[in-house]
Each structure stands twice: as structure tokens, then as C-alpha cells.
XYZ file of C-alpha atoms in Angstrom:
688
model
C 0.005 0.029 -0.092
C 1.529 3.232 -1.225
C 0.970 6.825 -0.006
C -1.371 8.357 -2.624
C 0.430 10.522 -5.161
C 3.791 9.801 -3.755
C 5.782 6.830 -4.962
C 8.599 5.401 -2.721
C 11.807 6.660 -3.774
C 10.505 10.152 -5.055
C 12.477 11.873 -2.175
C 9.590 14.138 -1.432
C 8.896 15.465 2.017
C 5.839 16.263 4.029
C 5.914 19.446 6.093
C 5.165 19.716 9.777
C 1.592 20.557 10.323
C 2.635 22.652 13.164
C 1.621 25.992 14.756
C 3.935 29.056 14.384
C 5.128 28.344 17.905
C 5.549 24.706 19.239
C 7.479 22.273 21.468
C 9.826 20.145 19.328
C 12.221 17.339 19.797
C 15.430 17.114 18.205
C 15.292 13.876 16.038
C 18.160 13.916 13.595
C 21.569 15.663 12.453
C 23.371 15.687 9.203
C 27.146 15.432 8.260
C 27.678 19.303 9.003
C 26.055 18.930 12.412
C 22.880 20.735 11.529
C 20.037 19.477 13.605
C 16.444 18.708 12.648
C 13.435 18.785 14.862
C 9.899 17.526 14.743
C 6.853 19.005 16.604
C 5.757 16.768 19.432
C 2.247 16.968 18.091
C 2.971 16.828 14.385
C 1.093 14.256 12.336
C 2.383 10.773 11.995
C 4.976 10.691 9.193
C 5.558 14.464 9.225
C 9.153 15.146 8.093
C 11.735 16.846 10.391
C 12.574 20.581 9.941
C 15.918 22.140 10.156
C 16.976 23.935 13.307
C 18.526 27.405 12.703
C 21.793 27.802 14.401
C 21.500 28.587 18.056
C 23.051 31.702 19.304
C 26.117 31.174 21.522
C 26.002 27.522 20.790
C 29.857 27.302 20.522
C 30.097 28.443 24.065
C 26.934 27.052 25.628
C 26.729 23.846 23.700
C 24.354 22.784 20.884
C 21.212 20.919 21.571
C 21.557 17.237 21.271
C 19.343 14.365 19.912
C 16.298 13.953 22.275
C 16.409 17.551 23.561
C 13.050 19.364 23.650
C 12.863 22.974 22.596
C 10.365 25.766 22.311
C 10.652 27.131 18.816
C 9.093 29.522 16.327
C 8.786 28.284 12.823
C 9.818 30.726 10.075
C 11.054 30.829 6.361
C 14.899 30.894 6.216
C 16.978 32.665 3.665
C 16.916 29.802 1.256
C 13.185 29.775 1.203
C 12.897 26.507 3.376
C 11.074 26.350 6.582
C 13.271 26.404 9.665
C 12.694 26.230 13.486
C 14.220 29.098 15.605
C 14.840 28.479 19.174
C 12.905 30.522 21.775
C 13.908 28.400 24.751
C 15.610 25.313 25.651
C 13.535 22.899 27.812
C 16.341 20.286 27.962
C 15.965 18.238 31.060
C 13.017 18.585 33.258
C 12.308 22.109 33.934
C 12.115 21.487 37.702
C 14.287 18.395 38.538
C 17.950 18.210 37.776
C 20.353 15.243 38.278
C 23.796 16.472 39.364
C 27.030 16.045 41.306
C 27.723 17.725 44.578
C 30.557 20.221 44.655
C 31.561 21.552 48.072
C 33.667 24.704 48.654
C 34.601 26.775 51.609
C 31.817 29.318 50.340
C 28.815 27.113 49.522
C 27.596 23.827 48.220
C 26.445 23.556 44.578
C 25.195 20.711 42.284
C 26.548 20.618 38.662
C 24.126 19.102 36.278
C 25.345 15.985 34.582
C 23.741 16.946 31.332
C 26.729 18.412 29.292
C 24.349 20.800 27.661
C 23.261 22.425 30.995
C 25.544 25.130 32.351
C 23.624 26.268 35.470
C 24.654 25.082 38.796
C 22.054 24.757 41.640
C 22.936 25.990 45.093
C 21.578 24.145 48.141
C 20.892 25.326 51.707
C 23.220 24.601 54.527
C 20.611 22.424 56.369
C 20.383 20.098 53.361
C 24.187 19.657 52.847
C 25.403 18.449 56.129
C 24.913 14.798 55.164
C 26.236 15.239 51.622
C 29.788 14.612 50.465
C 31.671 16.099 47.489
C 31.091 13.810 44.570
C 27.566 12.577 45.709
C 25.228 12.173 42.807
C 21.869 13.787 43.779
C 18.406 14.705 42.496
C 17.451 18.378 43.122
C 14.146 20.120 42.850
C 14.466 23.597 41.496
C 12.667 26.422 43.632
C 9.905 28.314 41.858
C 10.551 31.265 39.462
C 10.778 34.634 41.192
C 13.988 33.708 43.260
C 17.041 35.796 43.509
C 17.760 38.018 40.534
C 21.460 36.990 40.481
C 23.666 34.067 41.478
C 22.994 30.502 41.091
C 19.626 28.862 40.972
C 18.225 27.548 44.187
C 16.997 24.065 44.829
C 16.225 21.442 47.403
C 17.541 17.896 47.818
C 15.171 15.166 46.669
C 17.331 12.027 46.811
C 20.865 10.897 46.914
C 21.308 8.252 44.333
C 25.133 7.162 44.610
C 28.477 8.549 43.872
C 30.104 9.908 40.728
C 32.922 7.581 40.889
C 30.830 4.605 40.988
C 31.361 2.854 37.592
C 27.711 1.809 37.622
C 26.572 5.452 37.964
C 26.854 5.982 34.032
C 23.563 4.147 33.361
C 21.779 5.691 36.134
C 22.766 9.189 34.899
C 21.816 8.304 31.363
C 18.430 7.091 32.327
C 17.630 10.157 34.436
C 18.844 12.663 31.843
C 16.859 11.204 29.110
C 13.669 10.660 31.245
C 13.442 6.970 31.163
C 10.574 5.451 33.293
C 12.148 3.240 35.718
C 10.901 0.232 37.534
C 7.280 -0.920 37.806
C 4.283 0.034 40.093
C 3.091 -2.401 42.751
C -0.012 -3.264 40.600
C 2.177 -4.151 37.512
C 4.528 -6.344 39.683
C 1.486 -7.999 41.312
C -0.103 -8.854 37.885
C 3.181 -10.391 36.713
C 3.442 -12.246 39.899
C -0.033 -13.871 39.393
C 0.874 -15.184 35.904
C 0.741 -18.903 35.422
C 2.604 -21.334 33.110
C 0.753 -21.885 29.711
C -1.625 -24.801 29.131
C -2.048 -26.604 25.860
C -5.638 -25.865 25.602
C -6.482 -23.812 22.657
C -2.977 -24.140 21.340
C -1.102 -26.438 18.676
C 1.357 -28.685 20.458
C 4.733 -27.789 18.907
C 6.858 -29.259 21.862
C 8.278 -32.068 19.515
C 9.632 -29.583 17.195
C 13.361 -29.034 17.897
C 13.155 -25.278 17.930
C 16.260 -23.485 19.371
C 17.015 -19.986 20.333
C 20.312 -18.377 19.251
C 21.268 -15.142 21.147
C 24.102 -12.996 22.470
C 25.918 -14.699 25.408
C 24.553 -12.118 27.886
C 20.907 -12.508 26.680
C 18.462 -12.739 29.679
C 15.359 -12.921 27.642
C 14.638 -15.281 24.555
C 11.952 -13.879 22.231
C 12.496 -16.073 19.311
C 13.341 -19.689 18.333
C 13.909 -21.160 14.944
C 13.958 -24.518 12.949
C 14.088 -25.534 9.240
C 13.318 -28.753 7.588
C 13.286 -29.764 3.801
C 9.970 -29.453 2.290
C 8.702 -32.923 1.334
C 6.382 -31.625 -1.350
C 7.121 -33.039 -4.705
C 6.453 -29.741 -6.351
C 9.098 -27.916 -4.238
C 12.376 -29.754 -4.810
C 15.196 -28.110 -2.714
C 12.689 -25.944 -0.919
C 12.356 -25.665 2.770
C 9.908 -25.184 5.508
C 11.105 -22.474 8.007
C 9.769 -22.026 11.497
C 10.097 -18.749 13.581
C 8.386 -19.262 16.957
C 7.949 -15.863 19.034
C 7.073 -15.549 22.651
C 3.303 -15.135 23.301
C 3.463 -12.026 25.326
C -0.139 -11.119 24.482
C -1.267 -14.091 26.669
C 0.118 -12.408 29.712
C 0.016 -8.765 29.071
C -3.870 -7.817 28.461
C -5.121 -4.587 27.219
C -6.189 -2.052 30.010
C -4.124 -3.707 32.624
C -1.286 -1.948 34.690
C 1.185 -4.176 32.911
C -0.135 -2.969 29.629
C -0.034 0.820 30.494
C 3.430 0.697 31.885
C 4.766 -1.323 28.820
C 3.174 1.139 26.582
C 4.658 4.018 28.454
C 8.059 2.474 28.346
C 7.764 1.398 24.801
C 10.815 -0.810 24.706
C 13.530 -2.233 26.973
C 16.712 -0.216 27.242
C 19.948 -2.016 27.250
C 22.981 -0.553 29.037
C 26.625 -1.981 29.398
C 25.800 -2.963 33.121
C 22.017 -3.555 33.182
C 18.584 -3.623 31.469
C 15.633 -1.578 32.136
C 13.047 -3.939 30.910
C 9.641 -3.188 29.236
C 8.269 -6.056 31.316
C 8.907 -7.240 34.949
C 11.470 -9.807 35.263
C 8.981 -12.494 36.294
C 7.800 -12.325 32.756
C 10.795 -10.973 30.637
C 13.249 -13.449 31.994
C 10.580 -16.026 33.114
C 7.248 -17.104 31.817
C 7.495 -15.235 28.517
C 11.154 -16.225 27.725
C 11.626 -19.314 25.607
C 13.878 -20.861 27.946
C 15.608 -24.205 27.295
C 13.506 -27.286 28.236
C 10.582 -25.140 29.435
C 7.085 -25.295 27.964
C 6.333 -21.845 26.632
C 3.333 -20.109 24.890
C 4.257 -19.010 21.336
C 2.993 -17.595 18.041
C 4.888 -19.324 15.365
C 5.238 -18.250 11.731
C 5.546 -21.378 9.326
C 7.101 -20.390 6.046
C 7.507 -22.381 2.877
C 10.226 -21.282 0.533
C 11.535 -22.665 -2.567
C 15.268 -23.540 -3.318
C 16.042 -19.982 -4.140
C 14.645 -18.484 -0.974
C 11.497 -17.189 -2.468
C 8.395 -17.401 -0.140
C 5.656 -19.679 -1.435
C 3.191 -19.638 1.433
C 2.977 -18.841 5.011
C 0.868 -19.468 7.999
C 0.608 -18.393 11.702
C -0.027 -20.932 14.601
C -0.700 -20.151 18.219
C 1.149 -22.991 19.964
C 2.944 -24.425 22.992
C 6.586 -25.141 22.318
C 9.759 -26.279 24.247
C 13.124 -25.037 23.172
C 15.519 -27.728 22.480
C 18.605 -25.510 23.271
C 19.464 -22.027 24.251
C 22.583 -21.330 22.016
C 24.747 -18.306 21.822
C 25.832 -16.952 18.298
C 29.316 -18.359 19.188
C 27.970 -21.786 20.151
C 26.260 -22.223 16.806
C 28.999 -20.543 14.710
C 31.679 -22.808 16.386
C 29.712 -25.982 15.622
C 29.170 -24.963 11.922
C 32.857 -24.065 11.617
C 33.756 -27.733 12.825
C 35.192 -26.799 16.180
C 35.984 -29.863 18.184
C 34.033 -29.784 21.422
C 31.747 -27.037 20.530
C 28.692 -26.715 22.838
C 26.321 -27.156 19.909
C 27.900 -30.169 18.270
C 25.090 -32.517 19.185
C 22.710 -30.462 17.249
C 24.815 -30.097 14.161
C 23.106 -32.661 11.923
C 19.502 -32.370 13.258
C 19.114 -28.651 13.657
C 21.989 -26.428 12.524
C 22.903 -27.858 9.091
C 19.263 -27.605 7.944
C 18.898 -24.178 9.274
C 22.019 -22.899 7.637
C 20.896 -24.468 4.215
C 17.469 -22.733 4.490
C 19.453 -19.497 5.291
C 21.625 -20.211 2.199
C 18.324 -20.039 -0.026
C 17.133 -17.049 1.818
C 20.465 -15.326 1.238
C 20.043 -15.898 -2.515
C 16.679 -14.118 -2.411
C 18.212 -11.379 -0.207
C 20.987 -10.739 -2.749
C 18.365 -10.428 -5.465
C 16.215 -7.938 -3.218
C 19.435 -5.936 -2.761
C 18.721 -4.178 0.685
C 21.273 -1.452 1.857
C 24.685 -3.133 2.644
C 25.773 -0.488 5.138
C 28.428 -1.687 7.606
C 28.139 -1.495 11.399
C 30.923 -0.150 13.554
C 29.443 -0.722 16.908
C 31.609 -1.064 20.057
C 30.899 -3.146 22.955
C 31.741 -1.888 26.496
C 33.376 -4.872 28.621
C 33.010 -4.420 32.346
C 34.906 -6.062 35.093
C 33.495 -7.603 38.250
C 33.616 -4.343 39.931
C 31.727 -2.470 37.219
C 34.850 -0.792 35.829
C 35.538 -0.620 31.957
C 38.269 -3.142 31.155
C 38.026 -2.933 27.367
C 36.252 -1.305 24.479
C 35.989 -3.829 21.702
C 34.285 -3.874 18.163
C 31.151 -6.064 17.954
C 31.848 -8.973 15.714
C 29.002 -10.118 13.473
C 29.151 -13.784 12.765
C 27.235 -15.621 10.081
C 24.982 -16.647 12.907
C 23.909 -13.246 13.565
C 23.105 -12.692 9.804
C 21.117 -16.087 9.876
C 18.861 -14.966 12.801
C 18.418 -11.316 11.230
C 17.196 -12.824 8.012
C 14.885 -15.279 9.611
C 13.400 -12.520 11.590
C 12.976 -10.234 8.632
C 11.060 -12.985 6.942
C 8.751 -13.486 9.730
C 8.144 -9.743 9.968
C 7.075 -9.583 6.373
C 4.585 -12.447 6.893
C 3.077 -10.522 9.909
C 2.545 -7.482 7.673
C 1.334 -9.291 4.691
C -1.211 -11.185 6.921
C -2.670 -8.236 8.432
C -3.001 -6.327 5.134
C -4.702 -9.291 3.650
C -7.123 -9.492 6.541
C -7.724 -5.770 6.313
C -6.506 -5.370 9.899
C -5.059 -2.369 11.612
C -1.281 -2.571 11.358
C 1.566 -0.661 13.181
C 4.206 -0.867 10.233
C 7.716 -0.383 10.623
C 8.510 2.149 7.813
C 11.695 3.722 6.500
C 11.157 6.521 3.829
C 13.669 7.010 0.977
C 16.325 9.798 1.433
C 15.393 13.296 0.727
C 16.567 15.438 -2.075
C 18.515 17.516 0.414
C 20.251 14.610 1.861
C 21.130 13.223 -1.715
C 22.586 16.658 -2.580
C 24.652 16.744 0.568
C 26.048 13.326 -0.370
C 26.778 14.409 -3.835
C 28.657 17.411 -2.386
C 30.734 15.228 -0.195
C 31.603 12.785 -2.923
C 32.693 15.654 -5.169
C 35.463 16.425 -2.553
C 36.818 12.864 -3.090
C 36.412 13.235 -6.876
C 33.785 10.501 -6.980
C 30.988 10.891 -9.613
C 27.452 11.075 -8.376
C 24.730 11.766 -10.828
C 22.121 14.223 -9.318
C 18.411 14.007 -9.723
C 18.099 10.128 -9.895
C 15.626 8.565 -7.627
C 17.311 6.844 -4.682
C 17.712 3.117 -5.021
C 19.298 0.771 -2.691
C 21.391 -0.910 -5.525
C 22.973 2.450 -6.325
C 24.121 3.089 -2.611
C 25.303 -0.645 -2.584
C 27.443 -0.056 -5.663
C 29.037 3.048 -4.235
C 29.794 1.085 -0.919
C 31.277 -1.730 -2.855
C 33.463 0.456 -4.885
C 34.992 2.308 -1.893
C 34.911 -0.449 0.966
C 38.522 -1.402 0.571
C 39.857 1.908 -0.163
C 41.197 4.974 1.982
C 37.776 6.471 2.133
C 35.658 3.375 2.777
C 34.799 4.026 6.542
C 33.859 7.759 5.940
C 31.775 7.054 2.847
C 29.957 4.291 4.703
C 29.308 6.834 7.624
C 27.973 9.384 5.230
C 25.816 6.996 3.283
C 24.385 6.011 6.711
C 23.662 9.647 7.707
C 21.995 10.178 4.197
C 19.293 7.770 5.237
C 16.136 8.736 6.996
C 15.224 7.421 10.430
C 13.039 4.202 10.490
C 9.920 4.727 12.420
C 6.455 3.308 13.363
C 3.232 4.324 11.391
C -0.268 3.085 10.587
C 0.312 4.314 7.092
C 2.538 2.092 4.863
C 5.336 3.600 2.920
C 7.384 0.586 2.581
C 11.001 -0.024 4.081
C 13.543 1.617 1.947
C 16.501 0.168 3.634
C 15.273 -3.467 3.574
C 13.941 -2.745 -0.027
C 10.485 -4.184 1.230
C 7.101 -3.226 0.146
C 5.656 -3.973 3.636
C 7.089 -4.694 6.991
C 6.125 -4.968 10.612
C 7.837 -5.726 13.808
C 6.609 -9.135 15.089
C 9.730 -11.034 16.628
C 10.513 -9.290 19.773
C 7.403 -8.683 22.015
C 9.262 -9.153 25.220
C 11.291 -5.820 24.565
C 9.111 -3.765 21.991
C 5.590 -2.743 22.359
C 4.918 -2.513 18.659
C 5.534 -6.179 18.444
C 2.933 -6.794 21.033
C 0.450 -4.814 19.012
C 1.163 -6.741 15.945
C 0.648 -10.020 17.935
C -2.688 -8.689 19.196
C -3.728 -7.752 15.655
C -2.794 -11.256 14.485
C -4.792 -13.029 17.204
C -7.900 -10.803 16.226
C -7.408 -11.229 12.443
C -6.744 -14.939 12.697
C -9.447 -15.574 15.492
C -6.794 -17.082 17.652
C -8.369 -16.019 20.970
C -10.061 -13.309 22.809
C -6.906 -11.414 23.872
C -6.312 -9.555 20.719
C -6.566 -5.797 19.843
C -9.056 -4.047 22.167
C -11.379 -1.123 20.858
C -8.988 1.197 22.896
C -5.865 -0.165 21.093
C -7.394 0.328 17.663
C -8.906 3.886 18.399
C -5.305 5.153 19.491
C -3.071 3.037 17.146
C -1.700 6.137 15.158
C -1.096 7.980 18.451
C 0.756 4.915 19.873
C 2.828 4.458 16.779
C 4.032 8.062 17.164
C 4.707 7.536 20.841
C 6.678 4.420 20.148
C 8.824 6.327 17.715
C 9.624 8.866 20.629
C 10.382 5.960 23.182
C 12.749 4.321 20.672
C 14.561 7.486 20.125
C 14.618 8.052 23.940
C 16.074 4.595 24.471
C 18.698 5.092 21.791
C 19.788 8.365 23.319
C 20.021 6.868 26.754
C 22.012 3.894 25.437
C 24.430 6.129 23.597
C 24.747 8.570 26.637
C 25.599 5.614 29.020
C 28.078 4.244 26.606
C 29.707 7.671 26.121
C 30.139 8.057 29.880
C 31.745 4.556 30.190
C 34.239 5.369 27.359
C 34.976 8.564 29.003
C 35.740 6.924 32.087
C 37.984 4.341 30.345
C 39.821 7.239 28.637
C 39.951 9.532 31.703
C 43.282 7.462 32.718
C 44.911 8.377 29.290
C 44.723 12.218 29.340
C 47.536 13.487 27.393
C 47.904 10.360 25.129
C 47.735 10.626 21.451
C 45.493 8.667 19.162
C 44.614 7.994 15.633
C 41.178 9.041 14.567
C 38.882 10.262 11.637
C 37.063 13.578 11.054
C 33.397 12.501 11.202
C 31.971 15.849 11.529
C 32.649 19.441 10.373
C 30.564 22.063 11.984
C 30.545 25.810 12.701
C 32.160 25.380 16.241
C 34.727 22.577 15.537
C 35.663 19.110 14.326
C 34.323 15.846 15.670
C 36.741 13.047 15.498
C 36.033 9.325 15.923
C 39.026 7.543 17.643
C 40.016 4.491 15.849
C 40.728 2.024 18.724
C 37.700 2.871 20.912
C 35.256 4.318 18.448
C 34.975 7.332 20.990
C 33.736 10.527 19.560
C 35.313 13.719 20.682
C 35.339 17.417 19.866
C 38.197 19.698 18.623
C 36.925 23.248 19.273
C 37.480 25.546 16.344
C 39.370 28.087 18.669
C 42.055 25.395 19.163
C 42.889 24.839 15.350
C 45.401 27.660 14.931
C 46.146 31.495 15.093
C 43.879 32.438 12.152
C 40.214 32.426 11.666
C 38.510 29.314 10.223
C 35.631 29.542 7.912
C 32.961 26.794 7.579
C 32.729 25.784 3.890
C 29.342 23.909 4.110
C 29.350 22.736 0.553
C 32.856 21.258 0.811
C 32.419 20.024 4.235
C 35.511 21.732 5.485
C 36.952 24.302 7.852
C 39.258 26.469 5.811
C 41.913 28.974 7.160
C 40.860 32.606 6.079
C 44.431 33.616 5.346
C 46.208 30.608 4.347
C 43.495 28.346 2.817
C 44.758 25.268 4.770
C 41.721 22.980 5.616
C 40.348 20.225 7.598
C 37.865 18.078 5.869
C 35.449 15.390 6.605
C 36.914 11.925 6.408
C 40.465 13.146 6.932
C 42.649 10.831 9.095
C 44.222 12.818 11.909
C 46.344 12.315 15.092
C 44.871 13.845 18.150
C 45.768 14.368 21.714
C 43.271 13.667 24.609
C 42.814 16.841 26.599
C 39.886 15.985 28.818
C 37.524 13.049 29.425
C 34.662 13.642 31.795
C 32.942 10.415 32.895
C 30.108 12.403 34.537
C 29.018 14.074 31.313
C 30.538 11.719 28.846
C 32.273 14.674 27.055
C 35.594 14.241 25.379
C 37.756 17.061 24.310
C 40.601 16.623 21.835
C 43.446 18.666 20.528
C 44.770 18.188 16.827
C 48.359 17.094 16.556
C 48.371 16.651 12.683
C 48.934 19.422 10.219
C 45.836 20.497 8.093
C 45.769 19.793 4.359
C 47.506 22.512 2.144
C 45.399 24.592 -0.167
C 45.076 23.631 -3.800
C 43.875 25.617 -6.929
C 40.200 24.973 -5.915
C 40.551 25.454 -2.226
C 40.018 28.925 -1.602
C 37.239 29.425 0.915
C 33.636 30.026 -0.240
C 31.871 30.195 3.002
C 28.017 29.930 3.186
C 27.891 31.347 6.806
C 29.693 33.964 8.801
C 33.108 33.160 9.969
C 33.565 31.713 13.514
C 35.709 34.251 15.331
C 38.352 32.982 17.561
C 37.249 32.708 21.135
C 35.923 30.226 23.605
C 35.454 26.793 22.012
C 32.387 24.692 22.774
C 32.794 22.593 25.731
C 32.032 18.873 25.178
């Protein structure tokens, strides 16, 4: 189902249906550090609007993803609509998480949010039990206080110490406004849950389904199995099973459990802990497809041919028993022939058939040509005391890709079934890149002397060709990064526009209902559409489906921001012991206020303030993605490899400040600056 009058790939945009003044959330940024916002009450699918540069952002810090602002919408110099900041709302306007700083004169609380610069003063009576470095929550006094000096506040709670390694996740959760814990009512409902019975279900307990997850997984949403299709007309074909935890059987509409799961929207995964969407009794207990335990499930049974093309599918509400809980490493080691591998006993009966079915699906995936952007995620490894012992790249095995492809196929089946039954659907949608983003990509590629024909409709195959061409060259990583930034953000919507990145016409999240509320709604929709029980979509679910989809987009962004913030703080804590050391890195952002550099070894992102680049003024050449010396023409450009010195790493804020050691690139015949904005005058650089 396509949006009327707008084919996928047109690169068109919708404008925000917003009042002249509105509260917005920062939802995206581009290669040059420009931010994009969306009104909180904008219609579903409304496109982000560019945020005009904020006065004094070099000194005070630019807003960040997830920040809320009060803005006025206006028409910019280029004729496009833009948002102009009236007031930053940032963290809660009344409660601030901060660190106690004691001096001989007074006691103040410094906010942990790096974008906030206002300390809060506490009264003497409140501070007697506090120590320097305590992590506290304070309530600001009302307006109309002292006309000068710091804001006044009162102590609400002491939450720990700033030097506790585990404080990073707690800080990130509070800064990003994550709902924490569960109400007594929700916990009581979870505790009353009973093991599933076979009545009303298909018995799948003899099917050797297995879960394959990361080694630290505590909940198991999905289990898989594959077997050759015995049908004479489908030689070389496969029957593929994907069984998913039946969370809908335990979380019913209108209950406290349901209300709180919807409010959270999803589980949030920190390096040291998980803030689950459901209480542990369910998330790690009755809903988790644990080895050897009878568990309620909704299973997709898919029939594919020898080339991975789907011939048919059906959904079954069943009772299953996992034959094994494997890790990705377990499964991969067995398939690689490692002696003594934990999964060797399942090699012939389960793993080889599953891998062969995956081989067929991979052939179909290649023909479909989804985006082939590489991931550069890093994993924070903690010791027994919670301190960071290593920052390691996440290794993606073939086992990871297998599970991903099986889940994608099951998600497609869910969307197709609900469309066919004319049921309400919460789609997972991903729009094609906008014309502006494609132009920006073309501008960047021109700096590398790489051709990019403008005006063509975006196609995944075209991006993949560019990525293959550059992957093994000196610009491979930065081209991958810029292509990633060119893509729009995936979202939830009741209106289907397809999924550009996966190159699919219809797609819905079905496979992770323990940790995503969108999947739970899809389960309920399937139950209603297929007559599998009385616990499907409620009238209230259906009436507010569009509103819920928009809410879930917000909770997803909130979770991503919190996870990123926690990781930043852990990485800063790890690097704090290396202040003064030099590192190799790549310039990943060129902005009005400085350069963002990603360190090669750890993946940490730090800022080089523009004021530290040299004795001359540097101009921001937006089109060429460079900072260019006003007199000399030397420049720093996006994608350049640099050597930097670590000046500061703040574990409390996660901020990393760097100093460039390398020399800038010399000017060439075409390198005289042609700035699109006013030059940034030497002064105080932006603090990280």
C-alpha cells in the first residue's frame, strides 16, 4: 500500500503541520552538524525541519538528539522552513540530576547533562549529610527567586557516587527521562501469571526449535527451526519455523502491565544493566523461551523454494519447548567444525538444515538488494567491579546474519497477513532519502572526486554499488558513515510507505514482543485477525493506534539516546586514565564550532573546538564539508585521518575534548574558501 500521489523513492517530503510556535524534539542531524526537529504534536510521518543555528552554541553547547525546545517556525534565507529556538527545555524544567561540589563558600550541584551550564545552590541544612562527589536529584525552587547568583533548589534524593562505575547508566536514564521500575500493581499482575496450558494451542513441543542469542541475553523472544519441504513440487525447498514468545497471553489491554509497557515502549540495554519493558517475572521468566521449558508462542510457518522465494506462510498459536539455548558463538563454532563445540550435538539435526535454509534466503536477499551499510558498533566490557576493562568492536558472525534474515522474513509475513485481513497494522516504515540529503551526499563525494549523478531517484542498489566500490579503499569508512547519515530514520506508522533500507513493500515488527511494544500490538492484531483468541486488539488499542505509533517512535529515540549517553560515559571513564596520550582518528563531523573526531581504537567521539585549530580564523565551508583557514587556505575536511591528543575525558558528562596534532591539508587551486555562513571568530570553544 503506497501513499497516494507519492511513490517510494521520490525523495519528497511532508511539512510539519505545526503552529507558528511549538514544542519540538531534536530527532536527527546531518554530516555538518545541522540539527532537525519534529513538533511533538506533528502528524504521523511528518518530516523533520531544520533547526536554525542557536546563538552562542559554541560556548553553551548545541542541543542534542532527544532534547526538547520551544521554537518559532519561520522561512529561512533559502526559502525553506526552519525552526528558531525561543527556549531550551532540555531536562525536566524542575528536577535536575547533578554532582555535589563543596567549597568553603557554598555547596552547589553541577548538572550531569553536558548541555546544561547552570549550577544549583543548596541550603546549609540540606548539605550536612552530603559529600563532595555525591550524585543527587534536586528540585528547583519556583520562579521569582534571587535575581542574580545560582539557582536555588532542594535535595530530593541521594542516588550514589559519581566515581561508582555503575553510575553511568543511572545518569543516562535520568537525563533522558526513562521510566524506571514498575508499580506495585504491575508487579502483582506479573506475579499472578501462570505457566501456559495446551488448551487452545497447537502442540509444537516435539519440534526441535532452538534459540540463538548473544551470550549475555536474559530474555529469549525467538526460536527457529528448518526442515526440507517434502512436497514433490518444491524440490530443494524448505519449511522454516520462527516461533515468538506469546506475550499477548500475559499482557492484556487495559491492565497496569499494559499501561506501563506502552509508556516505556521498549527495553533499554545499558552496558551494566537492562531496564526492561516487562517485569523480570515475565521478561526472563514465563515469556522467555527458556531451554526445556513449555512456553506459549505464536509461530510463523514459512514455505520457501530452493532460491529463497516464499511460496506460502501461516501463523500458529502454539505451545513449544526449546531444545537448546545457544549463543551466536556456540552455533557458529559447531558450523565451523570446532571440536568440542557446545552445539555439536545439534549439528546434523538442527544447525545444518537451518544454515541451508538460510543459504536459500540469502540468494533471495541478494536479488532484493537491501542496503549493505557496515556496522561499526563498539562493546563496553566491564569487570566484576563494574569498571571498564576494554572497548571492543562487535563482531558479526554468520549466525547473527542468519537470525536477522529469519526474523525479517517473519516480520514480512506478519505485515502481509494483516494487510490481507484488512486489519489495523503498526508498520515499521523507512522513507527514501530526501533530495536535500542526496544533494549533501553528492557534495561530499565531489570532494573525493567521486562521480554521483544528481536527480536520480534513490535506489538501494545504487548506494550498494558506491559502498562496494569504496569499501576497501582509504575512504571506505567515511563513505559508509556518510551514506548512513543520508538515510532517513526508521519509524512506526499506521500508514505504509514501505521500508527503503530493507527494500521491502511492507514490513512490521513481530519478533521481539518481550522488549518492544510495537511487536505486542502486531501479535494482538494477528490474534484478532486470525481468530486465535479473545486477547487480541482492544477497541482502545485500535482507536489510538496512530497515536501509539508516534509515541513508540519517541520511546525508541529516547532509548537510543540513553544507551548512547551511557556508553559515552563509560568510554570517557575508560579514557580518563589516558589524558595527554595521542590517538589516531577520523574526522566524522565538520561544524561551525569545530571538528568531531572518532578515535580508531575505541570508537569514541570527541570534539576539537575551532578556537584550538590555529592562530587564524577558520571558516565553515558547508558545501565542501571543510573548515578553511581565512588567510592561508589550509583546511580540515570530513573523512581526513588525523592524530589527536586527549585533553579531557569527563565520565560524569561523557564529554571528550581533543587537540589536533596533525597538520591541516595544504590549499590547492580550488581550495580558496567560499563560506556559506559568517566566519566563527576565535574565542571560547564549545565544551564537550
